[in-house]
């Protein structure tokens, strides 16, 4: 009975130590095959809450059993009990409530980090789109302004050409029109001038 008790304690300790240092993915898998899943979706959390991107099950279940067997065998040799351990099998992984909470918290933390990564990517994309919209708006406004200036320049040029043609054909009429424009821009009902009737500015007002 003593040997059985010692063996149970050794096995229990070795299993606990090994399982505590493994991720859930490593514990439940029985193959080292690389899982064909998306990188971001394949993230898991190890015992130190570090994100593990590669789910190649380096410590898959068979490897875990081998590690436990080696640890137990070494301790049995140290105790010189004359017992040789040939095999160890895991029938069930049963966490205590405290450990379960830790496992669940690690899983929640891992999912939160994945969600945060998605949110950060979404915010980055949003800012990129907003930046493109602002740039496009500036380009449209700039293009519209340049087009309006071009049209204004062409209109001014046409007006100047018309004035020049008019002056060349009828200089007196041109002077009359320009004087009326000056009156319109400078005189209103409240304007008061003290000018001689001979002043050229009043030339057409006196007629």
XYZ file of N, CA and C in Angstrom:
621
model
N 0.813 -1.207 0.000
C 0.000 0.000 0.000
C 0.852 1.264 0.000
N 1.982 1.203 0.739
C 2.856 2.367 0.791
C 3.410 2.689 -0.583
N 3.846 1.637 -1.297
C 4.392 1.838 -2.643
C 3.340 2.433 -3.570
N 2.099 1.941 -3.447
C 1.014 2.460 -4.281
C 0.739 3.929 -3.974
N 0.780 4.266 -2.677
C 0.536 5.649 -2.262
C 1.620 6.582 -2.797
N 2.886 6.115 -2.685
C 3.999 6.917 -3.193
C 3.882 7.088 -4.704
N 3.555 5.994 -5.387
C 3.411 6.039 -6.841
C 2.280 6.986 -7.242
N 1.169 6.931 -6.494
C 0.041 7.824 -6.793
C 0.446 9.287 -6.647
N 1.193 9.570 -5.577
C 1.633 10.951 -5.348
C 2.559 11.422 -6.466
N 3.479 10.551 -6.875
C 4.424 10.903 -7.938
C 3.687 11.143 -9.254
N 2.767 10.223 -9.574
C 1.992 10.364 -10.812
C 1.143 11.636 -10.787
N 0.495 11.858 -9.649
C -0.366 13.041 -9.529
C 0.437 14.328 -9.709
N 1.596 14.393 -9.051
C 2.435 15.585 -9.172
C 2.958 15.791 -10.578
N 3.404 14.705 -11.219
C 3.947 14.802 -12.575
C 2.877 15.252 -13.567
N 1.678 14.681 -13.404
C 0.573 15.058 -14.306
C 0.204 16.527 -14.112
N 0.093 16.948 -12.853
C -0.262 18.339 -12.570
C 0.772 19.305 -13.150
N 2.052 18.989 -12.928
C 3.114 19.865 -13.430
C 3.070 19.972 -14.951
N 2.865 18.838 -15.616
C 2.871 18.831 -17.080
C 1.648 19.550 -17.644
N 0.482 19.251 -17.087
C -0.754 19.858 -17.582
C -0.757 21.368 -17.349
N -0.198 21.786 -16.210
C -0.190 23.215 -15.876
C 0.611 24.034 -16.867
N 1.562 23.395 -17.537
C 2.420 24.107 -18.484
C 1.994 23.909 -19.930
N 0.795 23.392 -20.133
C 0.303 23.146 -21.490
C -0.957 23.952 -21.750
N -1.191 24.243 -23.027
C -2.439 24.894 -23.412
C -3.515 23.837 -23.589
N -4.767 24.291 -23.598
C -5.876 23.369 -23.785
C -5.766 22.648 -25.121
N -5.315 23.371 -26.144
C -5.182 22.774 -27.476
C -4.199 21.620 -27.454
N -3.074 21.801 -26.755
C -2.063 20.751 -26.683
C -2.581 19.526 -25.937
N -3.383 19.768 -24.903
C -3.854 18.666 -24.064
C -4.825 17.762 -24.804
N -5.743 18.350 -25.566
C -6.808 17.551 -26.176
C -6.409 16.954 -27.510
N -5.331 17.437 -28.121
C -4.942 16.914 -29.427
C -4.069 15.676 -29.280
N -4.173 14.803 -30.256
C -3.375 13.571 -30.240
C -2.446 13.498 -31.435
N -2.238 14.639 -32.117
C -1.389 14.668 -33.304
C -0.606 15.966 -33.339
N 0.567 15.914 -33.980
C 1.371 17.113 -34.175
C 1.054 17.813 -35.491
N -0.003 17.353 -36.166
C -0.369 17.938 -37.462
C -0.711 19.411 -37.281
N -0.220 20.231 -38.244
C -0.514 21.660 -38.194
C -1.979 21.876 -38.508
N -2.671 22.636 -37.680
C -4.089 22.896 -37.898
C -4.263 23.928 -39.004
N -5.104 23.609 -39.975
C -5.330 24.503 -41.114
C -6.432 25.481 -40.775
N -6.082 26.509 -40.008
C -7.039 27.546 -39.646
C -6.386 28.895 -39.858
N -7.220 29.933 -39.915
C -6.685 31.271 -40.100
C -5.833 31.646 -38.906
N -4.793 32.436 -39.178
C -3.859 32.791 -38.114
C -4.551 33.455 -36.942
N -5.375 34.467 -37.247
C -5.976 35.218 -36.154
C -6.975 34.380 -35.386
N -7.617 33.425 -36.049
C -8.597 32.592 -35.387
C -7.938 31.428 -34.652
N -6.672 31.174 -34.966
C -6.000 30.026 -34.369
C -5.240 30.394 -33.111
N -5.315 31.674 -32.701
C -4.575 32.105 -31.527
C -5.110 31.432 -30.278
N -4.201 31.028 -29.390
C -4.598 30.485 -28.095
C -3.738 31.144 -27.043
N -4.106 30.973 -25.781
C -3.384 31.624 -24.698
C -2.690 30.579 -23.856
N -1.387 30.780 -23.596
C -0.678 29.812 -22.779
C -0.793 30.186 -21.304
N -0.029 29.516 -20.471
C -0.179 29.685 -19.030
C 0.170 31.095 -18.579
N 0.976 31.822 -19.340
C 1.377 33.174 -18.986
C 0.569 34.230 -19.715
N -0.580 33.836 -20.280
C -1.448 34.743 -21.019
C -0.770 35.334 -22.244
N 0.193 34.651 -22.788
C 0.843 35.100 -24.007
C 0.130 34.481 -25.198
N -0.059 35.285 -26.259
C -0.738 34.774 -27.442
C 0.190 33.822 -28.192
N -0.318 32.638 -28.521
C 0.436 31.653 -29.292
C -0.195 31.573 -30.663
N 0.470 32.097 -31.711
C -0.102 32.146 -33.050
C -0.025 30.804 -33.757
N 1.030 30.037 -33.500
C 1.222 28.779 -34.219
C 0.635 27.640 -33.415
N -0.374 26.978 -33.993
C -0.997 25.877 -33.282
C -0.454 24.524 -33.721
N 0.798 24.473 -34.124
C 1.442 23.185 -34.334
C 1.558 22.545 -32.962
N 0.878 21.463 -32.751
C 0.778 20.896 -31.403
C 2.075 20.209 -31.007
N 3.069 21.052 -30.688
C 4.373 20.494 -30.321
C 4.256 19.656 -29.044
N 3.292 19.997 -28.201
C 3.099 19.227 -26.982
C 1.785 18.492 -27.036
N 1.449 17.922 -28.199
C 0.196 17.183 -28.331
C 0.144 16.070 -27.302
N -1.022 15.480 -27.184
C -1.280 14.572 -26.066
C -0.253 13.446 -25.947
N 0.166 12.889 -27.047
C 1.153 11.798 -26.994
C 2.476 12.284 -26.411
N 2.859 13.493 -26.806
C 4.107 14.050 -26.284
C 3.984 14.342 -24.794
N 2.798 14.769 -24.369
C 2.569 15.031 -22.945
C 2.716 13.745 -22.133
N 2.140 12.664 -22.637
C 2.233 11.368 -21.950
C 3.683 10.922 -21.838
N 4.442 11.105 -22.918
C 5.857 10.721 -22.899
C 6.620 11.527 -21.855
N 6.297 12.827 -21.763
C 6.974 13.679 -20.794
C 6.643 13.259 -19.363
N 5.362 12.943 -19.123
C 4.953 12.479 -17.788
C 5.649 11.163 -17.438
N 5.678 10.239 -18.392
C 6.307 8.932 -18.176
C 7.782 9.084 -17.838
N 8.460 9.972 -18.547
C 9.883 10.202 -18.295
C 10.098 10.776 -16.902
N 9.262 11.754 -16.522
C 9.395 12.379 -15.205
C 9.160 11.371 -14.084
N 8.121 10.556 -14.225
C 7.803 9.555 -13.199
C 8.904 8.504 -13.104
N 9.402 8.048 -14.246
C 10.452 7.023 -14.268
C 11.704 7.519 -13.576
N 12.075 8.782 -13.814
C 13.272 9.345 -13.186
C 13.114 9.397 -11.669
N 11.918 9.775 -11.206
C 11.686 9.847 -9.759
C 11.690 8.457 -9.125
N 11.152 7.479 -9.848
C 11.154 6.107 -9.324
C 12.576 5.569 -9.216
N 13.408 5.925 -10.173
C 14.816 5.505 -10.123
C 15.503 6.156 -8.937
N 15.216 7.460 -8.722
C 15.823 8.170 -7.597
C 15.423 7.544 -6.258
N 14.179 7.077 -6.170
C 13.703 6.470 -4.919
C 14.153 5.025 -4.759
N 14.670 4.442 -5.858
C 15.187 3.069 -5.825
C 14.151 2.093 -5.254
N 12.934 2.186 -5.821
C 11.848 1.337 -5.319
C 11.732 0.028 -6.089
N 12.491 -0.113 -7.146
C 12.436 -1.345 -7.918
C 11.176 -1.467 -8.753
N 10.540 -0.356 -9.007
C 9.316 -0.350 -9.815
C 9.605 0.344 -11.143
N 9.232 -0.291 -12.234
C 9.420 0.299 -13.557
C 8.052 0.675 -14.136
N 7.906 1.924 -14.518
C 6.654 2.415 -15.105
C 6.746 2.252 -16.622
N 5.864 1.442 -17.174
C 5.898 1.159 -18.611
C 5.025 2.104 -19.433
N 3.947 2.579 -18.846
C 3.035 3.411 -19.639
C 2.173 4.263 -18.707
N 1.757 5.393 -19.221
C 0.840 6.283 -18.506
C -0.239 6.720 -19.491
N -1.486 6.651 -19.086
C -2.587 7.075 -19.954
C -3.464 8.091 -19.219
N -3.872 9.103 -19.961
C -4.776 10.113 -19.403
C -6.207 9.747 -19.780
N -7.015 9.438 -18.803
C -8.406 9.061 -19.073
C -9.321 10.289 -19.059
N -9.007 11.240 -18.199
C -9.866 12.410 -18.092
C -9.087 13.565 -17.473
N -9.298 14.765 -18.004
C -8.703 15.968 -17.429
C -9.800 16.672 -16.645
N -9.649 16.707 -15.342
C -10.679 17.303 -14.494
C -10.056 18.421 -13.663
N -10.316 19.657 -14.047
C -9.762 20.796 -13.333
C -10.577 21.081 -12.070
N -9.901 21.581 -11.051
C -10.618 22.068 -9.876
C -11.346 23.355 -10.252
N -12.271 23.792 -9.399
C -13.036 25.006 -9.705
C -12.113 26.210 -9.910
N -11.105 26.332 -9.059
C -10.183 27.454 -9.173
C -9.429 27.408 -10.491
N -8.955 26.213 -10.850
C -8.221 26.070 -12.108
C -9.154 26.294 -13.291
N -10.410 25.802 -13.178
C -11.378 26.020 -14.244
C -11.577 27.510 -14.497
N -11.695 28.270 -13.407
C -11.873 29.712 -13.545
C -10.668 30.342 -14.236
N -9.479 29.871 -13.875
C -8.273 30.391 -14.512
C -8.251 30.062 -16.001
N -8.653 28.823 -16.327
C -8.693 28.416 -17.732
C -9.695 29.266 -18.499
N -10.891 29.431 -17.923
C -11.922 30.229 -18.581
C -11.475 31.679 -18.739
N -10.820 32.204 -17.707
C -10.334 33.584 -17.780
C -9.291 33.738 -18.877
N -8.424 32.712 -19.016
C -7.426 32.762 -20.085
C -8.102 32.723 -21.451
N -9.138 31.879 -21.554
C -9.864 31.791 -22.820
C -10.553 33.112 -23.140
N -11.187 33.709 -22.120
C -11.854 35.001 -22.310
C -10.846 36.065 -22.699
N -9.694 36.063 -22.004
C -8.648 37.033 -22.311
C -8.163 36.879 -23.745
N -7.993 35.622 -24.164
C -7.546 35.372 -25.537
C -8.544 35.874 -26.554
N -9.836 35.598 -26.316
C -10.871 36.062 -27.240
C -10.975 37.586 -27.234
N -10.800 38.196 -26.059
C -10.828 39.658 -25.984
C -9.693 40.275 -26.778
N -8.522 39.637 -26.719
C -7.386 40.152 -27.478
C -7.628 40.022 -28.975
N -8.250 38.909 -29.375
C -8.589 38.741 -30.791
C -9.602 39.800 -31.214
N -10.629 40.013 -30.357
C -11.646 41.024 -30.660
C -11.026 42.410 -30.743
N -10.099 42.701 -29.826
C -9.430 43.997 -29.831
C -8.602 44.178 -31.096
N -8.001 43.078 -31.546
C -7.224 43.134 -32.785
C -8.128 43.480 -33.959
N -9.313 42.838 -33.997
C -10.276 43.142 -35.057
C -10.727 44.601 -34.974
N -11.003 45.070 -33.750
C -11.440 46.457 -33.582
C -10.364 47.432 -34.036
N -9.113 47.136 -33.682
C -8.010 48.004 -34.097
C -7.884 48.028 -35.617
N -8.022 46.856 -36.235
C -7.968 46.800 -37.692
C -9.122 47.588 -38.307
N -10.314 47.464 -37.685
C -11.477 48.199 -38.182
C -11.286 49.701 -38.061
N -10.745 50.157 -36.921
C -10.494 51.579 -36.736
C -9.451 52.090 -37.726
N -8.427 51.266 -37.950
C -7.403 51.655 -38.923
C -7.987 51.806 -40.315
N -8.848 50.851 -40.698
C -9.493 50.916 -42.011
C -10.419 52.120 -42.095
N -11.126 52.400 -41.000
C -12.025 53.551 -40.970
C -11.249 54.844 -41.201
N -10.135 55.012 -40.478
C -9.324 56.213 -40.638
C -8.754 56.314 -42.049
N -8.399 55.169 -42.612
C -7.882 55.163 -43.984
C -8.950 55.648 -44.961
N -10.181 55.150 -44.796
C -11.278 55.550 -45.682
C -11.602 57.033 -45.501
N -11.642 57.488 -44.227
C -11.911 58.901 -43.973
C -10.833 59.785 -44.588
N -9.588 59.350 -44.479
C -8.493 60.103 -45.084
C -8.640 60.200 -46.593
N -9.030 59.091 -47.210
C -9.245 59.092 -48.654
C -10.401 60.010 -49.034
N -11.453 60.029 -48.216
C -12.596 60.894 -48.491
C -12.203 62.364 -48.394
N -11.440 62.701 -47.351
C -10.991 64.087 -47.187
C -10.119 64.509 -48.361
N -9.195 63.618 -48.762
C -8.324 63.923 -49.885
C -9.123 64.103 -51.169
N -10.112 63.220 -51.359
C -10.947 63.318 -52.561
C -11.754 64.608 -52.559
N -12.260 64.990 -51.390
C -13.019 66.232 -51.272
C -12.146 67.430 -51.630
N -10.904 67.419 -51.119
C -9.981 68.507 -51.437
C -9.709 68.573 -52.934
N -9.546 67.402 -53.545
C -9.284 67.367 -54.980
C -10.469 67.909 -55.768
N -11.686 67.543 -55.343
C -12.887 68.018 -56.037
C -13.023 69.530 -55.896
N -12.851 70.018 -54.646
C -12.961 71.461 -54.406
C -11.885 72.212 -55.173
N -10.664 71.684 -55.138
C -9.566 72.326 -55.856
C -9.840 72.359 -57.352
N -10.334 71.235 -57.887
C -10.648 71.181 -59.313
C -11.757 72.142 -59.686
N -12.799 72.226 -58.820
C -13.913 73.137 -59.086
C -13.450 74.588 -59.034
N -12.560 74.903 -58.068
C -12.053 76.272 -57.963
C -11.236 76.649 -59.191
N -10.380 75.732 -59.608
C -9.569 76.007 -60.795
C -10.451 76.205 -62.021
N -11.505 75.387 -62.132
C -12.411 75.507 -63.271
C -13.156 76.838 -63.229
N -13.591 77.249 -62.023
C -14.302 78.526 -61.898
C -13.385 79.697 -62.226
N -12.126 79.603 -61.790
C -11.170 80.664 -62.105
C -10.897 80.727 -63.602
N -10.858 79.571 -64.218
C -10.645 79.525 -65.661
C -11.804 80.190 -66.401
N -13.033 79.838 -65.977
C -14.221 80.437 -66.607
C -14.255 81.942 -66.371
N -13.938 82.366 -65.150
C -13.916 83.788 -64.827
C -12.874 84.518 -65.671
N -11.715 83.892 -65.809
C -10.672 84.511 -66.626
C -11.101 84.660 -68.075
N -11.749 83.618 -68.595
C -12.229 83.683 -69.977
C -13.304 84.757 -70.127
N -14.193 84.863 -69.126
C -15.245 85.883 -69.170
C -14.648 87.283 -69.117
N -13.665 87.476 -68.235
C -13.003 88.784 -68.144
C -12.305 89.131 -69.451
N -11.682 88.119 -70.035
C -10.994 88.359 -71.308
C -11.989 88.739 -72.398
N -13.130 88.045 -72.422
C -14.161 88.375 -73.415
C -14.710 89.778 -73.189
N -14.929 90.124 -71.902
C -15.433 91.468 -71.595
C -14.436 92.530 -72.023
N -13.174 92.285 -71.743
C -12.135 93.243 -72.147
C -12.084 93.390 -73.660
N -12.230 92.250 -74.336
C -12.212 92.290 -75.803
C -13.425 93.062 -76.358
N -14.577 92.863 -75.728
C -15.783 93.589 -76.164
C -15.617 95.082 -75.927
N -15.096 95.417 -74.744
C -14.865 96.829 -74.447
C -13.893 97.447 -75.450
N -12.840 96.693 -75.742
C -11.839 97.206 -76.688
C -12.450 97.404 -78.072
N -13.260 96.439 -78.497
C -13.906 96.565 -79.808
C -14.864 97.750 -79.821
N -15.604 97.881 -78.709
C -16.563 98.991 -78.627
C -15.847 100.330 -78.655
N -14.750 100.424 -77.887
C -14.004 101.678 -77.853
C -13.428 102.011 -79.219
N -12.970 100.958 -79.915
C -12.392 101.199 -81.241
C -13.424 101.678 -82.238
N -14.655 101.176 -82.100
C -15.696 101.534 -83.062
C -16.453 102.796 -82.637
N -16.654 102.979 -81.329
C -17.419 104.144 -80.855
C -16.855 104.596 -79.518
N -15.744 105.315 -79.532
C -15.093 105.720 -78.294
C -15.983 106.588 -77.401
N -16.788 107.449 -77.989
C -17.647 108.312 -77.185
C -18.709 107.492 -76.444
N -19.271 106.509 -77.148
C -20.268 105.641 -76.513
C -19.619 104.792 -75.406
N -18.412 104.363 -75.652
C -17.683 103.569 -74.656
C -17.461 104.394 -73.393
N -17.029 105.658 -73.584
C -16.805 106.532 -72.435
C -18.105 106.767 -71.673
N -19.204 106.865 -72.423
C -20.505 107.076 -71.795
C -20.886 105.872 -70.917
N -20.708 104.675 -71.469
C -21.037 103.459 -70.720
C -20.168 103.333 -69.468
N -18.877 103.557 -69.602
C -17.968 103.432 -68.464
C -18.288 104.474 -67.399
N -18.684 105.685 -67.841
C -19.038 106.727 -66.875
C -20.292 106.342 -66.100
N -21.266 105.766 -66.794
C -22.480 105.309 -66.120
C -22.155 104.208 -65.100
N -21.229 103.332 -65.459
C -20.817 102.294 -64.510
C -20.190 102.921 -63.272
N -19.407 103.979 -63.490
C -18.772 104.669 -62.368
C -19.817 105.321 -61.482
N -20.821 105.961 -62.124
C -21.912 106.549 -61.350
C -22.606 105.489 -60.482
N -22.872 104.344 -61.110
C -23.590 103.270 -60.413
C -22.807 102.756 -59.213
N -21.490 102.733 -59.347
C -20.643 102.188 -58.277
C -20.336 103.194 -57.178
N -20.498 104.497 -57.463
C -20.066 105.514 -56.490
C -21.196 106.388 -55.961
N -22.312 106.453 -56.676
C -23.387 107.358 -56.274
C -24.601 106.592 -55.780
N -25.220 107.112 -54.711
C -26.522 106.626 -54.267
C -27.299 107.810 -53.718
N -28.455 107.548 -53.100
C -29.330 108.649 -52.668
C -28.726 109.502 -51.559
N -27.734 108.957 -50.865
C -27.141 109.705 -49.749
C -25.802 110.342 -50.107
N -25.381 110.178 -51.357
C -24.065 110.698 -51.751
C -24.143 112.207 -51.968
N -23.147 112.898 -51.425
C -23.075 114.350 -51.601
C -21.711 114.718 -52.167
N -21.740 115.510 -53.246
C -20.506 115.995 -53.865
C -20.586 117.512 -53.973
N -19.470 118.140 -53.774
C -19.376 119.578 -54.052
C -18.387 119.725 -55.192
N -18.934 119.812 -56.406
C -18.098 119.861 -57.602
C -18.578 120.983 -58.514
N -17.672 121.458 -59.268
C -18.024 122.467 -60.277
C -18.806 121.805 -61.396
N -19.744 122.507 -61.969
C -20.520 121.960 -63.090
C -19.648 121.703 -64.302
N -18.454 122.259 -64.273
C -17.533 122.044 -65.380
C -16.665 120.803 -65.163
N -16.830 120.166 -64.009
C -16.013 118.986 -63.701
C -16.351 117.859 -64.664
N -15.339 117.209 -65.270
C -15.589 116.127 -66.245
C -16.433 114.992 -65.667
N -16.376 114.836 -64.338
C -17.127 113.735 -63.722
C -18.632 113.905 -63.904
N -19.058 115.174 -64.018
C -20.486 115.462 -64.148
C -20.895 115.705 -65.589
N -20.049 115.327 -66.483
C -20.280 115.608 -67.904
C -21.647 115.120 -68.372
N -21.975 113.887 -68.065
C -23.214 113.308 -68.586
C -24.422 113.589 -67.694
N -24.186 114.050 -66.455
C -25.293 114.391 -65.577
C -25.914 115.725 -65.937
N -25.146 116.519 -66.569
C -25.648 117.850 -66.914
C -26.405 117.880 -68.217
N -26.363 116.780 -68.948
C -27.013 116.752 -70.265
C -28.427 116.180 -70.154
